[in-house]
Structures are given as C-alpha cells and as structure tokens.
Amino acid sequence: MHPLIKLGILSVGSKVGAEIILKLAKHPVLLMAMGIGSGLYINKHRKDILEAAQQLKDQGLAIVKKKD
C-alpha cells in the first residue's frame, strides 16, 4: 500500500476515533468503562508495550548519534 494511502487512512481513523471518544467522555459511566477497558488492555499487553517503547527509544538514540 502506498504511504500516502496509509497516511490518509490513519488521519481519517484518528479523526473518527477522537470524535467518538469526545462523545463518550460526556457520560461518566462510559468514561469509567473506557478507563477500565484501557487499563485491562494495557495490563494484558504490558510486555509488548514496554518492548515497543524500548525499540522507539533505541531508534531515537540511533538517529541522534547519526546526526553527531
């Protein structure tokens, strides 16, 4: 898939997601449910999230070292 198509899909998806979250955030029960759901997801996938964060950190350091 062409990078511009991916960028378009990501931008549309993020816009739609933001609108949904803003509508749900107006209802306290739904806001609590979103918090519980995201907490469960993060707890379940915490190792993968930490590995991805470490990879991003390493990539950032590699870019900084190339510039010097």
GROMACS .gro file of N, CA and C in nm:
model
  204
    1MET      N    1   0.085  -0.117   0.000
    1MET     CA    2   0.000   0.000   0.000
    1MET      C    3   0.090   0.124   0.000
    2HIS      N    4   0.051   0.221  -0.076
    2HIS     CA    5   0.128   0.345  -0.089
    2HIS      C    6   0.127   0.421   0.044
    3PRO      N    7   0.239   0.483   0.082
    3PRO     CA    8   0.245   0.555   0.210
    3PRO      C    9   0.142   0.666   0.224
    4LEU      N   10   0.108   0.732   0.115
    4LEU     CA   11   0.007   0.839   0.124
    4LEU      C   12  -0.130   0.782   0.156
    5ILE      N   13  -0.159   0.663   0.105
    5ILE     CA   14  -0.287   0.600   0.135
    5ILE      C   15  -0.292   0.562   0.284
    6LYS      N   16  -0.182   0.507   0.333
    6LYS     CA   17  -0.175   0.473   0.475
    6LYS      C   18  -0.194   0.597   0.562
    7LEU      N   19  -0.129   0.707   0.522
    7LEU     CA   20  -0.141   0.831   0.598
    7LEU      C   21  -0.285   0.881   0.598
    8GLY      N   22  -0.352   0.872   0.484
    8GLY     CA   23  -0.492   0.913   0.475
    8GLY      C   24  -0.582   0.829   0.564
    9ILE      N   25  -0.559   0.698   0.563
    9ILE     CA   26  -0.640   0.609   0.646
    9ILE      C   27  -0.616   0.639   0.795
   10LEU      N   28  -0.491   0.661   0.832
   10LEU     CA   29  -0.460   0.692   0.971
   10LEU      C   30  -0.522   0.824   1.015
   11SER      N   31  -0.518   0.924   0.929
   11SER     CA   32  -0.573   1.054   0.967
   11SER      C   33  -0.726   1.047   0.981
   12VAL      N   34  -0.791   0.976   0.890
   12VAL     CA   35  -0.937   0.962   0.899
   12VAL      C   36  -0.973   0.882   1.024
   13GLY      N   37  -0.899   0.774   1.047
   13GLY     CA   38  -0.926   0.691   1.165
   13GLY      C   39  -0.906   0.766   1.295
   14SER      N   40  -0.802   0.848   1.301
   14SER     CA   41  -0.778   0.923   1.424
   14SER      C   42  -0.885   1.030   1.445
   15LYS      N   43  -0.932   1.091   1.338
   15LYS     CA   44  -1.038   1.192   1.349
   15LYS      C   45  -1.168   1.129   1.398
   16VAL      N   46  -1.204   1.015   1.340
   16VAL     CA   47  -1.326   0.946   1.382
   16VAL      C   48  -1.313   0.898   1.526
   17GLY      N   49  -1.197   0.842   1.560
   17GLY     CA   50  -1.175   0.795   1.696
   17GLY      C   51  -1.183   0.908   1.798
   18ALA      N   52  -1.127   1.023   1.763
   18ALA     CA   53  -1.131   1.137   1.854
   18ALA      C   54  -1.275   1.184   1.876
   19GLU      N   55  -1.354   1.186   1.771
   19GLU     CA   56  -1.493   1.228   1.785
   19GLU      C   57  -1.572   1.131   1.872
   20ILE      N   58  -1.547   1.002   1.855
   20ILE     CA   59  -1.618   0.902   1.936
   20ILE      C   60  -1.579   0.917   2.083
   21ILE      N   61  -1.450   0.933   2.109
   21ILE     CA   62  -1.404   0.946   2.247
   21ILE      C   63  -1.461   1.073   2.311
   22LEU      N   64  -1.466   1.182   2.236
   22LEU     CA   65  -1.523   1.306   2.291
   22LEU      C   66  -1.670   1.290   2.325
   23LYS      N   67  -1.744   1.218   2.242
   23LYS     CA   68  -1.886   1.195   2.271
   23LYS      C   69  -1.903   1.104   2.392
   24LEU      N   70  -1.819   1.001   2.403
   24LEU     CA   71  -1.829   0.909   2.515
   24LEU      C   72  -1.784   0.973   2.645
   25ALA      N   73  -1.691   1.068   2.638
   25ALA     CA   74  -1.637   1.131   2.758
   25ALA      C   75  -1.740   1.220   2.828
   26LYS      N   76  -1.850   1.249   2.764
   26LYS     CA   77  -1.953   1.332   2.826
   26LYS      C   78  -2.040   1.253   2.923
   27HIS      N   79  -2.031   1.121   2.918
   27HIS     CA   80  -2.111   1.035   3.005
   27HIS      C   81  -2.018   0.968   3.106
   28PRO      N   82  -2.035   0.995   3.235
   28PRO     CA   83  -1.942   0.944   3.337
   28PRO      C   84  -1.929   0.791   3.339
   29VAL      N   85  -2.039   0.720   3.319
   29VAL     CA   86  -2.033   0.573   3.323
   29VAL      C   87  -1.952   0.521   3.205
   30LEU      N   88  -1.973   0.579   3.088
   30LEU     CA   89  -1.898   0.537   2.970
   30LEU      C   90  -1.751   0.574   2.982
   31LEU      N   91  -1.724   0.688   3.043
   31LEU     CA   92  -1.585   0.730   3.066
   31LEU      C   93  -1.515   0.632   3.159
   32MET      N   94  -1.586   0.588   3.264
   32MET     CA   95  -1.528   0.489   3.355
   32MET      C   96  -1.506   0.356   3.283
   33ALA      N   97  -1.598   0.317   3.200
   33ALA     CA   98  -1.585   0.192   3.124
   33ALA      C   99  -1.465   0.199   3.029
   34MET      N  100  -1.445   0.316   2.966
   34MET     CA  101  -1.328   0.331   2.878
   34MET      C  102  -1.199   0.319   2.957
   35GLY      N  103  -1.196   0.376   3.078
   35GLY     CA  104  -1.078   0.367   3.162
   35GLY      C  105  -1.050   0.224   3.205
   36ILE      N  106  -1.153   0.153   3.242
   36ILE     CA  107  -1.136   0.013   3.282
   36ILE      C  108  -1.090  -0.071   3.163
   37GLY      N  109  -1.151  -0.047   3.048
   37GLY     CA  110  -1.113  -0.122   2.928
   37GLY      C  111  -0.970  -0.097   2.887
   38SER      N  112  -0.929   0.029   2.890
   38SER     CA  113  -0.791   0.060   2.852
   38SER      C  114  -0.693   0.005   2.955
   39GLY      N  115  -0.730   0.007   3.082
   39GLY     CA  116  -0.644  -0.049   3.185
   39GLY      C  117  -0.626  -0.199   3.169
   40LEU      N  118  -0.734  -0.269   3.138
   40LEU     CA  119  -0.725  -0.413   3.114
   40LEU      C  120  -0.638  -0.445   2.993
   41TYR      N  121  -0.655  -0.367   2.886
   41TYR     CA  122  -0.575  -0.388   2.765
   41TYR      C  123  -0.427  -0.364   2.793
   42ILE      N  124  -0.397  -0.256   2.863
   42ILE     CA  125  -0.258  -0.223   2.894
   42ILE      C  126  -0.197  -0.330   2.985
   43ASN      N  127  -0.274  -0.376   3.083
   43ASN     CA  128  -0.224  -0.479   3.173
   43ASN      C  129  -0.196  -0.609   3.097
   44LYS      N  130  -0.284  -0.644   3.005
   44LYS     CA  131  -0.269  -0.768   2.928
   44LYS      C  132  -0.148  -0.762   2.835
   45HIS      N  133  -0.123  -0.646   2.774
   45HIS     CA  134  -0.019  -0.633   2.673
   45HIS      C  135   0.099  -0.549   2.721
   46ARG      N  136   0.122  -0.542   2.851
   46ARG     CA  137   0.225  -0.453   2.904
   46ARG      C  138   0.365  -0.489   2.855
   47LYS      N  139   0.396  -0.618   2.840
   47LYS     CA  140   0.529  -0.657   2.793
   47LYS      C  141   0.553  -0.609   2.650
   48ASP      N  142   0.452  -0.626   2.565
   48ASP     CA  143   0.465  -0.580   2.426
   48ASP      C  144   0.479  -0.428   2.420
   49ILE      N  145   0.404  -0.358   2.503
   49ILE     CA  146   0.410  -0.211   2.505
   49ILE      C  147   0.548  -0.164   2.550
   50LEU      N  148   0.601  -0.227   2.653
   50LEU     CA  149   0.734  -0.189   2.702
   50LEU      C  150   0.842  -0.220   2.600
   51GLU      N  151   0.830  -0.333   2.529
   51GLU     CA  152   0.927  -0.366   2.425
   51GLU      C  153   0.923  -0.264   2.312
   52ALA      N  154   0.802  -0.224   2.271
   52ALA     CA  155   0.787  -0.125   2.164
   52ALA      C  156   0.844   0.009   2.207
   53ALA      N  157   0.822   0.046   2.332
   53ALA     CA  158   0.876   0.173   2.381
   53ALA      C  159   1.029   0.169   2.383
   54GLN      N  160   1.086   0.056   2.421
   54GLN     CA  161   1.231   0.042   2.423
   54GLN      C  162   1.288   0.050   2.282
   55GLN      N  163   1.221  -0.013   2.186
   55GLN     CA  164   1.265  -0.006   2.047
   55GLN      C  165   1.262   0.136   1.996
   56LEU      N  166   1.156   0.210   2.028
   56LEU     CA  167   1.147   0.350   1.986
   56LEU      C  168   1.259   0.433   2.048
   57LYS      N  169   1.289   0.406   2.175
   57LYS     CA  170   1.397   0.477   2.241
   57LYS      C  171   1.530   0.449   2.173
   58ASP      N  172   1.555   0.322   2.141
   58ASP     CA  173   1.680   0.284   2.074
   58ASP      C  174   1.690   0.348   1.935
   59GLN      N  175   1.579   0.351   1.863
   59GLN     CA  176   1.578   0.413   1.731
   59GLN      C  177   1.605   0.563   1.742
   60GLY      N  178   1.546   0.628   1.841
   60GLY     CA  179   1.569   0.771   1.862
   60GLY      C  180   1.715   0.799   1.895
   61LEU      N  181   1.773   0.716   1.980
   61LEU     CA  182   1.914   0.734   2.013
   61LEU      C  183   2.004   0.713   1.891
   62ALA      N  184   1.967   0.616   1.807
   62ALA     CA  185   2.045   0.589   1.686
   62ALA      C  186   2.040   0.710   1.592
   63ILE      N  187   1.923   0.773   1.581
   63ILE     CA  188   1.909   0.890   1.494
   63ILE      C  189   1.993   1.005   1.549
   64VAL      N  190   1.991   1.026   1.679
   64VAL     CA  191   2.068   1.133   1.741
   64VAL      C  192   2.218   1.109   1.720
   65LYS      N  193   2.261   0.986   1.733
   65LYS     CA  194   2.403   0.953   1.715
   65LYS      C  195   2.447   0.974   1.570
   66LYS      N  196   2.357   0.949   1.473
   66LYS     CA  197   2.390   0.969   1.332
   66LYS      C  198   2.410   1.117   1.302
   67LYS      N  199   2.334   1.204   1.367
   67LYS     CA  200   2.344   1.347   1.342
   67LYS      C  201   2.475   1.403   1.396
   68ASP      N  202   2.528   1.344   1.502
   68ASP     CA  203   2.653   1.394   1.561
   68ASP      C  204   2.770   1.350   1.483
   0.00000   0.00000   0.00000
